[in-house]
Coordinates of C-alpha atoms and ligand atoms in Angstrom, one line a residue:
M39 CA 77.5 83.6 84.0
M40 CA 79.0 86.1 81.6
T41 CA 82.7 86.6 81.7
K42 CA 85.3 88.0 79.4
I43 CA 88.1 85.5 79.0
K44 CA 91.6 86.5 78.1
F45 CA 93.8 84.1 80.0
K46 CA 97.6 84.3 80.1
K47 CA 100.0 82.5 82.3
T48 CA 101.2 84.1 85.5
G49 CA 103.3 83.3 88.5
A50 CA 103.4 86.9 89.7
K51 CA 102.9 87.8 93.3
L52 CA 100.5 90.6 93.9
S53 CA 99.9 93.4 96.3
E54 CA 96.7 95.2 95.8
K55 CA 96.0 98.9 96.4
C56 CA 92.5 99.2 95.0
G57 CA 89.1 100.8 95.0
V58 CA 85.9 99.0 95.9
F59 CA 82.3 100.1 95.4
G60 CA 79.1 98.2 96.2
V61 CA 75.4 99.0 95.9
Y62 CA 72.2 97.4 97.1
C63 CA 69.6 99.1 95.1
S64 CA 65.8 98.9 94.6
N65 CA 66.0 99.1 90.8
E66 CA 67.9 97.2 88.1
N67 CA 70.4 99.9 87.2
V68 CA 73.0 99.1 89.7
A69 CA 75.8 98.7 87.1
E70 CA 75.5 102.3 86.1
F71 CA 75.9 103.5 89.7
I72 CA 78.9 101.3 90.1
F73 CA 80.4 102.5 86.8
Y74 CA 80.3 106.1 88.2
G75 CA 81.5 105.0 91.6
L76 CA 84.5 103.4 90.0
Q77 CA 85.2 106.4 88.0
A78 CA 85.5 108.4 91.2
L79 CA 87.9 105.7 92.6
Q80 CA 90.0 105.6 89.5
H81 CA 93.0 107.1 91.4
R82 CA 93.1 104.0 93.6
G83 CA 93.8 101.7 90.7
Q84 CA 94.3 102.1 87.0
E85 CA 95.3 98.6 85.8
S86 CA 91.9 96.9 85.6
A87 CA 88.3 97.5 86.4
G88 CA 85.4 95.1 86.9
I89 CA 81.7 95.0 87.9
A90 CA 79.7 92.0 89.2
V91 CA 75.9 92.3 89.5
S92 CA 73.2 89.9 90.7
D93 CA 69.7 89.8 89.3
G94 CA 68.6 87.7 92.3
E95 CA 69.3 84.4 90.6
D96 CA 72.7 84.6 88.9
I97 CA 75.8 86.8 89.0
L98 CA 77.2 88.4 85.9
V99 CA 80.8 89.6 85.9
F100 CA 82.5 91.8 83.4
K101 CA 86.1 92.9 83.9
D102 CA 89.1 93.8 81.8
L103 CA 92.5 95.6 81.9
G104 CA 92.5 99.3 81.6
L105 CA 90.8 102.4 83.0
V106 CA 87.1 102.3 84.0
S107 CA 86.3 104.3 80.9
Q108 CA 88.3 102.0 78.7
V109 CA 86.8 98.8 80.1
F110 CA 83.1 99.8 80.1
S111 CA 80.9 100.9 77.3
E112 CA 77.2 101.3 76.9
Q113 CA 77.3 97.9 75.1
N114 CA 78.9 95.9 77.9
L115 CA 77.1 97.7 80.7
A116 CA 73.7 97.0 79.2
P117 CA 73.6 93.3 79.9
L118 CA 74.7 93.9 83.5
V119 CA 71.2 94.0 84.8
G120 CA 70.7 93.6 88.5
S121 CA 69.9 95.4 91.7
I122 CA 72.9 94.4 93.8
G123 CA 76.5 94.7 92.6
I124 CA 80.1 95.3 93.4
G125 CA 82.9 96.9 91.5
H126 CA 86.7 97.1 91.7
T127 CA 89.6 99.1 90.3
R128 CA 92.9 97.4 90.6
Y129 CA 96.4 98.7 91.2
S130 CA 99.5 96.8 91.8
T131 CA 103.2 97.5 91.1
T132 CA 104.7 94.1 91.7
G133 CA 102.2 91.8 90.0
R134 CA 101.8 91.7 86.3
N135 CA 99.0 93.4 84.7
I136 CA 97.0 90.5 83.4
W137 CA 93.3 89.8 83.0
K138 CA 93.3 86.9 85.4
N139 CA 94.3 89.1 88.3
S140 CA 91.5 91.6 87.8
Q141 CA 88.5 91.7 90.1
P142 CA 85.8 91.0 91.1
I143 CA 86.7 87.3 91.1
Y144 CA 84.0 84.7 91.4
R145 CA 83.6 81.3 92.9
M146 CA 81.0 78.8 94.0
F147 CA 79.8 78.2 97.5
K148 CA 77.8 74.9 97.3
D149 CA 75.6 75.6 94.3
E150 CA 75.6 79.4 94.5
V151 CA 78.0 81.8 92.8
F152 CA 79.6 84.7 94.8
A153 CA 81.9 87.5 93.7
I154 CA 84.5 89.3 95.8
A155 CA 86.3 92.6 95.5
H156 CA 89.2 93.3 97.8
N157 CA 91.3 96.3 98.8
G158 CA 94.3 95.4 100.9
N159 CA 96.9 92.8 101.4
L160 CA 96.9 89.7 103.5
T161 CA 100.0 88.8 105.5
N162 CA 99.3 85.0 105.9
T163 CA 98.5 84.2 102.2
E164 CA 101.2 81.7 101.8
E165 CA 100.3 79.8 104.9
L166 CA 96.6 79.7 104.0
R167 CA 97.4 78.7 100.4
K168 CA 99.5 75.8 101.5
E169 CA 96.8 74.6 103.8
Q170 CA 94.2 74.9 101.1
M171 CA 96.4 73.1 98.6
K172 CA 96.9 70.2 101.1
R173 CA 93.1 70.0 101.1
G174 CA 93.1 69.7 97.3
V175 CA 92.1 73.2 96.5
R176 CA 93.6 74.5 93.2
F177 CA 94.6 78.1 92.5
E178 CA 94.6 80.0 89.3
T179 CA 96.5 83.0 90.6
T180 CA 98.8 83.9 93.5
T181 CA 96.5 86.7 94.7
D182 CA 95.4 86.8 98.3
T183 CA 91.9 87.6 97.1
E184 CA 91.7 84.1 95.6
V185 CA 92.8 82.7 98.9
I186 CA 89.9 84.4 100.6
A187 CA 87.5 83.2 97.9
S188 CA 88.8 79.6 98.2
L189 CA 88.3 79.7 102.0
I190 CA 84.7 80.6 101.5
E191 CA 84.2 78.1 98.7
S192 CA 85.7 75.2 100.7
S193 CA 83.9 76.0 103.9
E194 CA 81.6 73.3 105.3
R195 CA 79.3 75.8 106.9
D196 CA 75.6 75.6 106.0
N197 CA 75.2 79.1 104.5
M198 CA 77.3 81.7 102.8
E199 CA 77.2 84.1 105.7
D200 CA 78.7 81.6 108.1
A201 CA 81.2 80.6 105.5
I202 CA 82.3 84.2 105.0
K203 CA 82.6 84.7 108.8
E204 CA 84.7 81.5 109.1
A205 CA 87.0 82.7 106.3
I206 CA 87.4 86.1 107.9
G207 CA 88.4 84.5 111.1
K208 CA 91.4 82.9 109.3
I209 CA 92.8 85.8 107.4
K210 CA 95.3 88.3 108.7
G211 CA 96.5 91.6 107.4
S212 CA 94.6 94.3 105.6
Y213 CA 91.3 94.0 103.9
S214 CA 88.4 96.1 103.0
L215 CA 86.2 93.5 101.3
L216 CA 82.9 93.5 99.4
I217 CA 81.3 90.2 98.7
L218 CA 78.2 89.7 96.5
S219 CA 75.9 86.7 96.7
K220 CA 72.8 86.3 94.7
D221 CA 70.7 88.2 97.3
K222 CA 73.1 89.8 99.7
L223 CA 75.9 92.4 99.8
F224 CA 78.6 91.9 102.5
A225 CA 81.1 94.6 103.5
I226 CA 83.9 93.8 105.8
R227 CA 86.8 95.8 107.2
D228 CA 89.7 94.3 109.0
P229 CA 90.1 94.9 112.7
H230 CA 93.0 97.3 112.2
G231 CA 91.0 99.4 109.7
F232 CA 94.1 99.7 107.5
R233 CA 92.1 100.7 104.4
P234 CA 89.2 103.0 104.3
L235 CA 85.6 101.8 103.8
V236 CA 82.5 104.0 104.1
L237 CA 78.8 103.5 104.1
G238 CA 76.4 105.8 102.2
D239 CA 72.7 106.1 101.5
R240 CA 71.0 107.2 98.3
E241 CA 67.3 107.6 98.9
G242 CA 67.2 104.4 101.0
E243 CA 69.6 102.5 98.8
H244 CA 72.8 101.4 100.5
I245 CA 76.2 102.1 99.1
I246 CA 79.6 101.0 100.3
A247 CA 82.7 102.6 98.9
S248 CA 86.4 102.9 99.5
E249 CA 86.1 106.7 99.8
T250 CA 83.4 109.3 100.3
C251 CA 84.3 111.0 96.9
A252 CA 82.6 108.0 95.3
L253 CA 79.4 108.7 97.2
D254 CA 79.3 112.3 96.1
I255 CA 79.3 111.3 92.4
I256 CA 76.0 109.5 92.7
D257 CA 74.5 112.0 95.1
A258 CA 74.6 109.5 98.0
Q259 CA 74.8 110.8 101.6
F260 CA 77.8 109.7 103.8
I261 CA 76.4 107.8 106.8
R262 CA 79.5 106.6 108.5
E263 CA 82.7 104.6 108.2
V264 CA 82.5 100.9 108.3
D265 CA 84.2 100.2 111.7
P266 CA 87.4 98.2 111.9
G267 CA 86.4 94.6 112.7
E268 CA 82.8 95.1 111.4
I269 CA 80.8 93.1 109.0
I270 CA 77.8 94.7 107.3
I271 CA 75.2 92.5 105.7
I272 CA 72.6 94.1 103.4
D273 CA 69.6 92.1 102.0
K274 CA 65.9 92.5 101.4
N275 CA 65.4 93.0 105.1
G276 CA 67.7 96.0 105.3
L277 CA 71.1 96.4 106.8
R278 CA 72.6 94.4 109.7
S279 CA 75.9 95.0 111.4
Q280 CA 78.0 92.8 113.6
M281 CA 81.4 93.4 115.3
M282 CA 83.0 90.2 114.1
L283 CA 86.6 90.5 115.2
P284 CA 88.1 91.9 118.4
V285 CA 89.8 95.2 117.7
D286 CA 93.0 95.5 119.8
R287 CA 94.7 98.2 117.8
V288 CA 93.1 100.4 115.1
S289 CA 95.9 101.3 112.7
M290 CA 94.5 103.2 109.7
C291 CA 97.2 103.7 107.0
V292 CA 98.5 107.2 107.4
F293 CA 99.7 107.2 103.8
E294 CA 96.0 107.3 102.8
L295 CA 95.9 110.7 104.3
I296 CA 99.3 111.8 102.9
Y297 CA 98.9 110.6 99.3
F298 CA 96.4 107.9 98.4
S299 CA 92.9 109.1 99.1
R300 CA 91.4 111.8 97.0
P301 CA 91.6 115.3 98.6
D302 CA 87.8 115.7 98.3
S303 CA 87.2 112.6 100.4
Y304 CA 86.6 112.6 104.2
L305 CA 88.2 110.3 106.8
Y306 CA 87.4 110.7 110.6
N307 CA 84.9 113.3 109.4
K308 CA 87.8 115.4 108.2
N309 CA 88.4 116.6 104.7
I310 CA 91.6 115.1 103.3
F311 CA 92.5 118.4 101.5
E312 CA 92.3 120.2 104.8
I313 CA 94.5 117.6 106.5
R314 CA 97.1 118.0 103.8
H315 CA 96.8 121.8 104.0
K316 CA 97.6 121.5 107.7
M317 CA 100.6 119.2 106.9
G318 CA 101.9 122.0 104.7
Q319 CA 101.4 124.5 107.5
E320 CA 103.2 122.2 109.9
L321 CA 106.0 121.9 107.4
A322 CA 106.3 125.6 107.1
R323 CA 106.6 125.9 110.9
E324 CA 109.0 123.0 111.3
C325 CA 111.1 123.6 108.2
P326 CA 111.1 127.3 107.3
V327 CA 113.3 128.9 104.6
E328 CA 113.6 132.2 102.9
A329 CA 112.2 132.1 99.4
D330 CA 110.2 134.0 96.8
M331 CA 107.6 131.5 95.9
V332 CA 106.1 128.1 97.0
I333 CA 105.2 125.7 94.2
S334 CA 103.9 122.2 94.3
V335 CA 104.6 119.0 92.5
P336 CA 101.0 118.7 91.1
D337 CA 98.6 117.3 91.9
S338 CA 99.4 115.3 95.0
G339 CA 101.7 118.0 96.5
T340 CA 99.3 120.9 95.9
P341 CA 97.3 120.9 99.2
A342 CA 100.4 120.8 101.3
A343 CA 102.1 123.5 99.1
I344 CA 99.1 125.8 99.6
G345 CA 99.4 125.1 103.3
Y346 CA 103.1 125.8 103.3
S347 CA 102.4 129.1 101.7
A348 CA 99.7 130.0 104.2
G349 CA 102.0 129.0 107.1
S350 CA 105.1 130.8 105.8
K351 CA 103.4 133.8 104.1
I352 CA 105.5 133.1 101.0
P353 CA 103.3 133.5 97.9
Y354 CA 102.0 130.3 96.3
G355 CA 102.4 130.0 92.5
E356 CA 101.9 127.5 89.8
G357 CA 105.3 126.5 88.6
L358 CA 104.7 123.1 87.0
I359 CA 101.9 122.3 84.7
K360 CA 100.6 118.8 84.7
N361 CA 99.4 116.9 81.7
R362 CA 96.2 115.4 83.2
Y363 CA 95.9 112.7 80.6
I364 CA 98.9 110.7 81.8
G365 CA 98.4 108.2 84.6
R366 CA 100.4 108.1 87.8
T367 CA 103.9 107.7 86.8
F368 CA 104.6 105.4 89.7
I369 CA 102.2 102.9 88.2
L370 CA 104.2 102.5 85.0
P371 CA 106.0 99.3 85.5
T372 CA 109.7 99.7 84.6
Q373 CA 112.3 102.2 85.7
E374 CA 112.9 103.3 82.1
I375 CA 109.3 104.0 81.4
R376 CA 108.9 105.7 84.8
E377 CA 111.7 108.1 84.0
I378 CA 110.0 109.2 80.7
G379 CA 106.7 109.3 82.6
V380 CA 107.8 112.3 84.7
K381 CA 108.6 114.3 81.6
L382 CA 105.4 113.3 80.0
K383 CA 103.5 114.5 83.0
L384 CA 105.1 117.8 84.1
N385 CA 106.3 120.9 82.3
P386 CA 107.6 124.0 84.0
L387 CA 106.2 127.5 83.6
R388 CA 109.4 129.2 82.7
D389 CA 108.4 132.8 83.0
V390 CA 107.0 132.2 86.5
I391 CA 110.0 130.5 88.0
K392 CA 112.9 132.2 86.2
G393 CA 115.2 133.9 88.7
K394 CA 113.1 132.8 91.8
R395 CA 114.1 131.1 95.0
L396 CA 111.6 128.3 95.1
V397 CA 110.1 126.2 97.9
V398 CA 109.0 123.0 96.1
V399 CA 106.5 120.9 98.1
D400 CA 105.7 117.3 97.4
D401 CA 103.8 114.7 99.5
S402 CA 106.5 112.0 99.6
I403 CA 109.7 110.7 98.0
V404 CA 109.8 107.0 97.2
R405 CA 112.5 106.2 94.8
G406 CA 113.3 109.9 94.1
N407 CA 112.8 109.7 90.4
T408 CA 110.1 112.4 90.4
S409 CA 111.9 114.8 92.6
K410 CA 115.2 114.4 90.7
K411 CA 113.5 115.1 87.4
V412 CA 111.5 118.0 88.7
V413 CA 114.5 119.7 90.2
K414 CA 116.4 119.4 86.9
M415 CA 113.5 120.8 85.0
L416 CA 113.2 123.7 87.4
Y417 CA 116.9 124.6 87.2
L418 CA 116.9 124.4 83.4
A419 CA 113.9 126.7 83.5
G420 CA 115.9 129.3 85.4
A421 CA 115.1 128.7 89.1
K422 CA 117.7 130.4 91.3
E423 CA 117.4 128.2 94.4
I424 CA 115.4 125.1 95.1
H425 CA 114.3 124.2 98.6
M426 CA 112.6 120.8 98.7
R427 CA 110.0 120.3 101.4
I428 CA 108.2 117.0 101.8
S429 CA 104.9 116.8 103.7
S430 CA 105.7 113.3 105.2
P431 CA 108.7 111.7 106.9
P432 CA 111.3 109.7 104.9
L433 CA 109.9 106.4 103.6
L434 CA 112.1 103.6 104.8
H435 CA 110.1 100.4 105.3
P436 CA 108.0 98.5 102.8
C437 CA 104.3 98.3 103.2
Y438 CA 102.8 94.8 103.6
Y439 CA 99.2 96.1 104.0
G440 CA 98.3 97.1 100.5
I441 CA 100.5 100.0 99.4
D442 CA 103.1 98.7 97.1
M443 CA 105.5 101.6 97.2
A444 CA 108.9 99.9 96.9
T445 CA 111.2 97.2 98.2
K446 CA 113.4 98.3 101.1
K447 CA 116.4 98.8 98.8
D448 CA 114.4 101.0 96.4
F449 CA 113.6 103.7 98.9
L450 CA 115.8 106.7 98.3
A451 CA 116.1 107.4 102.0
N452 CA 117.3 103.9 102.7
H453 CA 120.9 104.0 104.1
R454 CA 121.3 107.6 103.1
T455 CA 121.6 110.6 105.3
L456 CA 119.5 113.7 104.7
E457 CA 122.6 115.4 103.2
D458 CA 123.2 112.4 100.9
I459 CA 119.7 112.8 99.6
R460 CA 120.0 116.5 99.3
K461 CA 123.1 116.1 97.2
Y462 CA 121.5 113.4 95.1
L463 CA 118.5 115.5 94.3
N464 CA 120.8 118.5 93.7
V465 CA 118.8 121.0 95.8
D466 CA 119.8 123.9 98.0
S467 CA 118.0 122.4 101.0
L468 CA 115.8 119.4 101.8
K469 CA 113.5 118.9 104.8
Y470 CA 110.9 116.3 105.6
L471 CA 107.9 116.6 108.0
S472 CA 108.4 114.7 111.3
I473 CA 106.0 112.1 112.5
D474 CA 104.9 114.3 115.4
S475 CA 104.1 117.2 113.2
L476 CA 102.2 114.9 110.8
V477 CA 100.1 113.7 113.8
R478 CA 99.5 117.3 114.8
A479 CA 98.3 118.1 111.3
I480 CA 95.9 115.1 111.3
G481 CA 94.5 116.1 114.7
E482 CA 93.8 112.5 115.9
P483 CA 95.6 110.4 118.4
K484 CA 98.8 108.9 117.1
D485 CA 98.0 105.4 118.1
K486 CA 95.1 105.3 115.7
F487 CA 97.4 105.0 112.7
C488 CA 99.9 102.7 111.1
F489 CA 103.2 104.5 110.5
A490 CA 105.1 101.4 109.6
C491 CA 106.5 102.8 106.3
F492 CA 108.2 105.5 108.3
N493 CA 109.1 103.8 111.5
G494 CA 109.0 100.1 110.8
D495 CA 106.5 99.5 113.6
Y496 CA 104.2 96.9 111.9
P497 CA 100.8 96.4 113.7
V498 CA 100.3 92.9 112.2
P499 CA 103.5 90.8 112.4
I500 CA 105.1 90.2 109.1
P501 CA 106.2 86.6 108.4
E502 CA 109.8 86.1 107.5
N503 CA 109.1 84.9 103.9
L504 CA 107.2 88.2 103.2
Q505 CA 110.0 90.3 104.6
L506 CA 112.6 88.5 102.5
D507 CA 110.3 89.0 99.4
K508 CA 110.2 92.7 99.9
Y509 CA 113.9 92.9 100.4
F510 CA 115.2 90.7 97.6
M511 CA 112.3 90.9 95.2
E512 CA 113.7 90.5 91.7
N513 CA 114.1 94.0 90.5
P514 CA 116.1 95.0 87.4
D515 CA 116.3 98.6 88.8
Y516 CA 118.8 97.5 91.4
E517 CA 121.6 97.7 88.8
N518 CA 120.7 101.3 88.3
E519 CA 120.6 102.0 92.0
V520 CA 121.0 105.7 92.6
K521 CA 124.5 107.0 93.0
V522 CA 124.9 110.0 95.2
S523 CA 126.0 112.7 92.9
S524 CA 127.9 115.9 93.6
N525 CA 126.0 119.1 93.8
A526 CA 126.4 120.2 90.2
K527 CA 123.5 122.3 89.0
Ligands
AMP738 P1 109.3 108.6 93.3 O1 109.6 109.2 92.0 O2 109.5 107.1 93.3 O3 110.0 109.3 94.4 O4 107.7 108.8 93.5 C1 107.3 109.8 94.4 C2 106.0 110.3 94.0 O5 105.1 109.2 93.7 C3 105.4 111.0 95.2 O6 105.6 112.4 95.0 C4 104.0 110.6 95.3 O7 103.2 111.7 94.7 C5 103.9 109.4 94.4 N1 103.7 108.2 95.3 C6 104.2 108.0 96.5 N2 103.9 106.7 96.9 C7 103.3 106.1 95.9 C8 102.7 104.8 95.7 N3 102.8 103.9 96.6 N4 102.1 104.6 94.5 C9 102.0 105.5 93.6 N5 102.5 106.7 93.7 C10 103.2 107.1 94.8

């Protein structure tokens, strides 16, 4: 087995918001497809990237910290010869960015290696880890993915398929999983369907990806979404599917539609750009204002800003130029670096915005750093009025299912009135989209989604230890907790 080893110590707890991509192919060039698939999923994770391939006998893994294009080169892709493979891009904001936490991770089941790539976040990791440790299992990391791998590894079932099914029966929370054995590719989506997972076909070859945009890049056709609770098994006999787990409440993460997924991807056969455009239209209807121009906080606010313009008939303009070579500022680990990050990323078009009454549309406010900096920039550049419009409701509750947005205390909207936030951001007006309008924009029944980050209604119960973690998690930023300032422009 080939691995790149760069071990460092960690005790960090992890939450994963990631991209996964798997291929069952008839030729040996699977690594190349995965490389391109991961490039398309780069927005889902920028901390590390990895590929595992099977040549039918052994599994080779190569992974490292960095963007897909930084991790992989012609040289290290060349030895990854095989016709089945999986890939992963990793994102986390709480866990440290170290090699050991990158995926795919690999383990042994009896005398056979398997590799695993996970997008999501289990809610019963601690409980399972303790049970496993009592059985003598040792862990190298605190990741939930390792817990899943260990459950498979220590299963007493006769074959890997049964071991995987047994492990899946024990885990709770969110998981879109790809597992590679020497001759099979398994794709599993949790019964709530928190994270997306889609099935594609490329001239008879099977592809599984977090999002449809990753199918497009290799000219694969979208076939369907992997159903919540479904396990798909692909091997030399073709594709089999089983509904493994009872589905009592599908609860797809609504934040995928608001922010995370790429606008050119499709969910529920609907284009994400179109959905965000409708969110903008709903926002214009629900939160109108008189202004001269609508601008977005690029890129994530752009579809909703165009929609707001269409709904309000206020012209859309480019007011902020984004440096496309800087990563998502949110992903930068400390508050200090995040603050510089916003300036690195956005610069105002002074001549366009000078003297104008602006509607500024963004998809969400988490800590408020982005909005605060953007507003300051726009006023310094001569904006006459700023009306902030957010195409989602106020974020108030931490996510335990894979989006590591903030601890409860970090949310700007936590314990603040709308007026407090307006003053803090220093804008002339501030409005958020309501949950009902959000649902109208999506055009699907409300009960298909998880809105926990907005309303605290968690579809999978959250154990107390996890809740405490998210509340009191050590965070140096607490000292700099935002002070509500007066409205001084
Ligand atoms: P903040 O400066 O903390 O308010 O960040 C808000 C911006 O970060 C939003 O405008 C989103 O575009 C983006 N964002 C929201 N949630 C997340 C997340 N969980 N991870 C990364 N970026 C996010």
